[in-house]
mmCIF file of C-alpha atoms in Angstrom:
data_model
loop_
_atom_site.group_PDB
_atom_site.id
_atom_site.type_symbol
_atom_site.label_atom_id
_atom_site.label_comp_id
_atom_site.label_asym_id
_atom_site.label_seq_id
_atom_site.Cartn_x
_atom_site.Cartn_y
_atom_site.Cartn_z
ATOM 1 C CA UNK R 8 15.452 16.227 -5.878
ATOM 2 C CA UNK R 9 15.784 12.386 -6.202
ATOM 3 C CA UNK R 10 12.767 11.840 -3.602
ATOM 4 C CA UNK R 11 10.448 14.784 -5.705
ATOM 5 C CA UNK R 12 11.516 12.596 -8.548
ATOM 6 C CA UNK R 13 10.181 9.349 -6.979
ATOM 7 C CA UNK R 14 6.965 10.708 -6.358
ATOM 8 C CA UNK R 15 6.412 12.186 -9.646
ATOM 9 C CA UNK R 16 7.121 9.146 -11.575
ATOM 10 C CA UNK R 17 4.614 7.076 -9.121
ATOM 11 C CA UNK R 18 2.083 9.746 -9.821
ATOM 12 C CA UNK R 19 2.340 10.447 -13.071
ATOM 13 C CA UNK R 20 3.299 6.909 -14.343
ATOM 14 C CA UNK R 21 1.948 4.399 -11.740
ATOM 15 C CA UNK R 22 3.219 1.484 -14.096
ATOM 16 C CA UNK R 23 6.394 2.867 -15.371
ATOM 17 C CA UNK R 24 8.119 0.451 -12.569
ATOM 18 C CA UNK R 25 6.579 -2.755 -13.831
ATOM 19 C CA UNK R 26 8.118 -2.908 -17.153
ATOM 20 C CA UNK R 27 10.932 -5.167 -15.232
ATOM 21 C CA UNK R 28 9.097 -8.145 -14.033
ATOM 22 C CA UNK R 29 9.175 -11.011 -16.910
ATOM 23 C CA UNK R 30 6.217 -13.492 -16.879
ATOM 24 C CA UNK R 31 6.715 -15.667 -14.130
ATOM 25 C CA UNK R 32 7.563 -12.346 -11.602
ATOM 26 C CA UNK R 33 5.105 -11.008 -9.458
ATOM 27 C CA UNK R 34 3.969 -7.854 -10.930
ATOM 28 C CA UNK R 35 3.113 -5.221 -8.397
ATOM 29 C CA UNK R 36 -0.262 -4.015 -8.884
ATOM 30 C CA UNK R 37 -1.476 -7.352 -9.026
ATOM 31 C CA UNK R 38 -0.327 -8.073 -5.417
ATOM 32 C CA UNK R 39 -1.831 -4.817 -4.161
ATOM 33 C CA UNK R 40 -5.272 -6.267 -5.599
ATOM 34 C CA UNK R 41 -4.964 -9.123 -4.123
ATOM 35 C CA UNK R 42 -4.288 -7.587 -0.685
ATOM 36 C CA UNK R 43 -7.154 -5.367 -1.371
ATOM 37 C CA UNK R 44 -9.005 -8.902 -1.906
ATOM 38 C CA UNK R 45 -7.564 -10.005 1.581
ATOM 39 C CA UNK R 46 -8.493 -7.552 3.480
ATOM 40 C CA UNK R 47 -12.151 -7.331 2.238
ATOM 41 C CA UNK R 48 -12.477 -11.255 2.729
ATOM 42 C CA UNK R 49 -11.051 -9.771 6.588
ATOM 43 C CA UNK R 50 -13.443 -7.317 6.800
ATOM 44 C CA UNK R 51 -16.607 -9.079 5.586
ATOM 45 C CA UNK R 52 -15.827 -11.704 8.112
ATOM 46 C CA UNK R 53 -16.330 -9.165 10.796
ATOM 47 C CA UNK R 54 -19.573 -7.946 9.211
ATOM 48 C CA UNK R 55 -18.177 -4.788 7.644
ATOM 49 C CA UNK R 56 -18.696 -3.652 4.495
ATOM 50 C CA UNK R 57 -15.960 -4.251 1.989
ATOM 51 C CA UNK R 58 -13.583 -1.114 1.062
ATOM 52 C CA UNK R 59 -13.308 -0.334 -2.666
ATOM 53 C CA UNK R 60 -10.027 0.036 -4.891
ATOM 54 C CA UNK R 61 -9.365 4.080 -5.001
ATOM 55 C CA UNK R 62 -6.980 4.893 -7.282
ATOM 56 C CA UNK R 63 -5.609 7.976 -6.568
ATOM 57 C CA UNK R 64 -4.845 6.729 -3.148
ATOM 58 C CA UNK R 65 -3.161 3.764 -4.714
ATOM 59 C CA UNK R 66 -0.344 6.457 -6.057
ATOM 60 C CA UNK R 67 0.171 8.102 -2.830
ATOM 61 C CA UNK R 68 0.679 4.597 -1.639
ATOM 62 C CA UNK R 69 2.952 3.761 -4.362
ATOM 63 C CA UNK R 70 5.135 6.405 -3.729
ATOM 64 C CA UNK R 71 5.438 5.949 -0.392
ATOM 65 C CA UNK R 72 6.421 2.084 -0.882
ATOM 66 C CA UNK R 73 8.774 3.521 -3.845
ATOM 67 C CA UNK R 74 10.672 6.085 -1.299
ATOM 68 C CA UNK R 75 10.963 3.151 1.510
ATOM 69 C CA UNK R 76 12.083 0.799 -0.911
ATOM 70 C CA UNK R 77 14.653 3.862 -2.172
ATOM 71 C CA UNK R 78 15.692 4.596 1.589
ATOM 72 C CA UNK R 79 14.848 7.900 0.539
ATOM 73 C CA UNK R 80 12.527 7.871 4.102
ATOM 74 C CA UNK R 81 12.616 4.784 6.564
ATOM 75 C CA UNK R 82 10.716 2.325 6.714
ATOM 76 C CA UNK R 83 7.467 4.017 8.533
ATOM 77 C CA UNK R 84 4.430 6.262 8.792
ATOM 78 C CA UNK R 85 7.169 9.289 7.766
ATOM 79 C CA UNK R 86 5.134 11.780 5.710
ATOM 80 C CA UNK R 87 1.676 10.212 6.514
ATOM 81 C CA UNK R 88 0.224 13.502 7.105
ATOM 82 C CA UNK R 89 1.704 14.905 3.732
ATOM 83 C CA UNK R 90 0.172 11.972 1.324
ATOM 84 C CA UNK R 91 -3.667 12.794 2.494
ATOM 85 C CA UNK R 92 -2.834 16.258 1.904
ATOM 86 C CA UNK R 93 -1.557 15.722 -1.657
ATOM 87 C CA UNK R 94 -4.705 14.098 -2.738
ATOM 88 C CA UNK R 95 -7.372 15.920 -4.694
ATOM 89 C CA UNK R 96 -10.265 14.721 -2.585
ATOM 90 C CA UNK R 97 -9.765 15.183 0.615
ATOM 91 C CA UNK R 98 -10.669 12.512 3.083
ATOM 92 C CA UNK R 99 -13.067 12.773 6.539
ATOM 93 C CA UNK R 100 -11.352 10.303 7.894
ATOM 94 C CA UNK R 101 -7.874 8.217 7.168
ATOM 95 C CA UNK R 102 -5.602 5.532 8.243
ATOM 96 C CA UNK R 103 -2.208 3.973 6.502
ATOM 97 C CA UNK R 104 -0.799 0.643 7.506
ATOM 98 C CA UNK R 105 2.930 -0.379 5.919
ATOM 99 C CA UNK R 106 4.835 -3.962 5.446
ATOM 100 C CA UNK R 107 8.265 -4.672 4.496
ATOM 101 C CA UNK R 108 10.002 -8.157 3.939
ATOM 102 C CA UNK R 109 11.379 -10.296 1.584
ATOM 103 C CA UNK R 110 9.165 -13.378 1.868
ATOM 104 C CA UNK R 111 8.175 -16.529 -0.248
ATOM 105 C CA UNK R 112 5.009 -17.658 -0.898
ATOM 106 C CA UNK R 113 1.585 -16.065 -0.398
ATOM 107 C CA UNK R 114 3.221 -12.418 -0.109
ATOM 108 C CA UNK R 115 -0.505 -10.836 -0.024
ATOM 109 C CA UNK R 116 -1.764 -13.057 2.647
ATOM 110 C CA UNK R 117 1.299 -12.934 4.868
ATOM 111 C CA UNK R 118 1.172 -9.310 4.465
ATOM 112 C CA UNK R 119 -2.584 -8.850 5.526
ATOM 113 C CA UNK R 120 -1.913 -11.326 8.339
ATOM 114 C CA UNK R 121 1.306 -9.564 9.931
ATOM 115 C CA UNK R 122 -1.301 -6.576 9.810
ATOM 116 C CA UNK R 123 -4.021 -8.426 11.573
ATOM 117 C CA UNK R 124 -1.830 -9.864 14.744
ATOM 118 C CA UNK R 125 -0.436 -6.533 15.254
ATOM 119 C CA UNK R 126 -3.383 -4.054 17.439
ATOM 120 C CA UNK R 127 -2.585 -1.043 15.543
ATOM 121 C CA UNK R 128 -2.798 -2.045 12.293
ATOM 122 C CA UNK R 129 -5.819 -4.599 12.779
ATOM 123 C CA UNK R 130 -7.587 -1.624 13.876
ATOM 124 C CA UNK R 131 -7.076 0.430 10.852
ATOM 125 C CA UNK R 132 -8.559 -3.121 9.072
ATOM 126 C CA UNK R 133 -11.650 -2.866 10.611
ATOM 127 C CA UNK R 134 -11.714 0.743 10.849
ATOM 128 C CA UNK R 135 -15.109 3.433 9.000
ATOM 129 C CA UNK R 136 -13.511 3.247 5.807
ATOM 130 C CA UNK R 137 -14.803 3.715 2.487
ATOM 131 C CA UNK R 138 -11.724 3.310 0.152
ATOM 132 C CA UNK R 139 -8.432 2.254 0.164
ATOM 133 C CA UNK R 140 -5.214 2.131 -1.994
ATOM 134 C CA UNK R 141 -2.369 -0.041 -2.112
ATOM 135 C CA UNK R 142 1.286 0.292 -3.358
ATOM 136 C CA UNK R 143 3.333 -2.221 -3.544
ATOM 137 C CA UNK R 144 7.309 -2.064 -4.417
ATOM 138 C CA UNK R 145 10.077 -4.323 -4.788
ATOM 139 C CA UNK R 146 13.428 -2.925 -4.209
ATOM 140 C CA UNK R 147 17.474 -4.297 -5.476
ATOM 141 C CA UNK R 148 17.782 -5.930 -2.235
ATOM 142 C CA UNK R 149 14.478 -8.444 -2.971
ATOM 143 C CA UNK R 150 12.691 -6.806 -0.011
ATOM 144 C CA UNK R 151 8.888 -6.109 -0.866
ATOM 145 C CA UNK R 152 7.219 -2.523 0.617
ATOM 146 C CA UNK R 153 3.663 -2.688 1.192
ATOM 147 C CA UNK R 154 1.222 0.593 1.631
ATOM 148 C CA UNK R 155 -1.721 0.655 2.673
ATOM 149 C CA UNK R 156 -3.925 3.849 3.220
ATOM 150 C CA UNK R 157 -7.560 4.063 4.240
ATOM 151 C CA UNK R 158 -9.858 6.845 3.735
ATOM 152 C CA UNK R 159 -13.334 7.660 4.301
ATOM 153 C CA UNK R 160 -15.025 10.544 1.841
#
């Protein structure tokens, strides 16, 4: 019940979870942009087109960062599978890379970077996508979940 109550609220209220950052917070959206910013400036540097913000994907992503920042699933690709299925338009092609810490500083960049020395997820940087969506959560403990899913339509 509690996680079908996570993903609702990400869904249906993307910002709902905001409301508690004060003016000098990070608020969570606005880091997902700017990762979306990172890894175009990535991708355009390898002579690939840039992705575009998709919004819909952004939820899935959001609730995903939401439930790992609940414990409600580990930390993980859990459910991957699930999330393209629950979107309207369905993707050709898709690709989800995740991030957790609780780090100072450029949290975007450090974020896009940890992504970029690992193979997997470097691949999934550079990878035939279109679109992407990013959801970004902050949990009690101060640790910051990161979603990222690719698609291609």
């Amino acid at each position: 019940m509690k996680k079908k109550l996570i993903i609702a609220l990400a869904l249906l209220c993307p910002a709902i979870h905001y409301a508690k950052y004060t003016a000098e917070e990070i608020v969570p959206e606005v880091l997902a942009r700017q990762v979306l910013e990172h890894t175009n400036t990535y991708r355009i540097s390898k002579g690939l087109a840039p992705v575009r913000w998709n919004r819909a994907v952004a939820q899935a992503a959001t609730a995903h960062s939401m439930n790992m920042g609940f414990h409600i699933v580990g930390f993980g690709h859990d459910g991957f599978h699930e999330r393209i299925k629950s979107l309207s338009k369905k993707p050709r092609a898709s690709a989800e890379n995740v991030f957790m810490g609780n780090m100072r500083g450029d949290r975007a960049q450090k974020c896009v970077d940890s992504w970029i020395d690992s193979p997997g997820h470097q691949k999934n940087l550079v990878g035939n996508y279109t679109d992407c969506g990013i959801g970004v959560y902050k949990n009690a403990e101060g640790y910051w979940y990161f979603t990222q899913i690719f698609t291609r339509y």
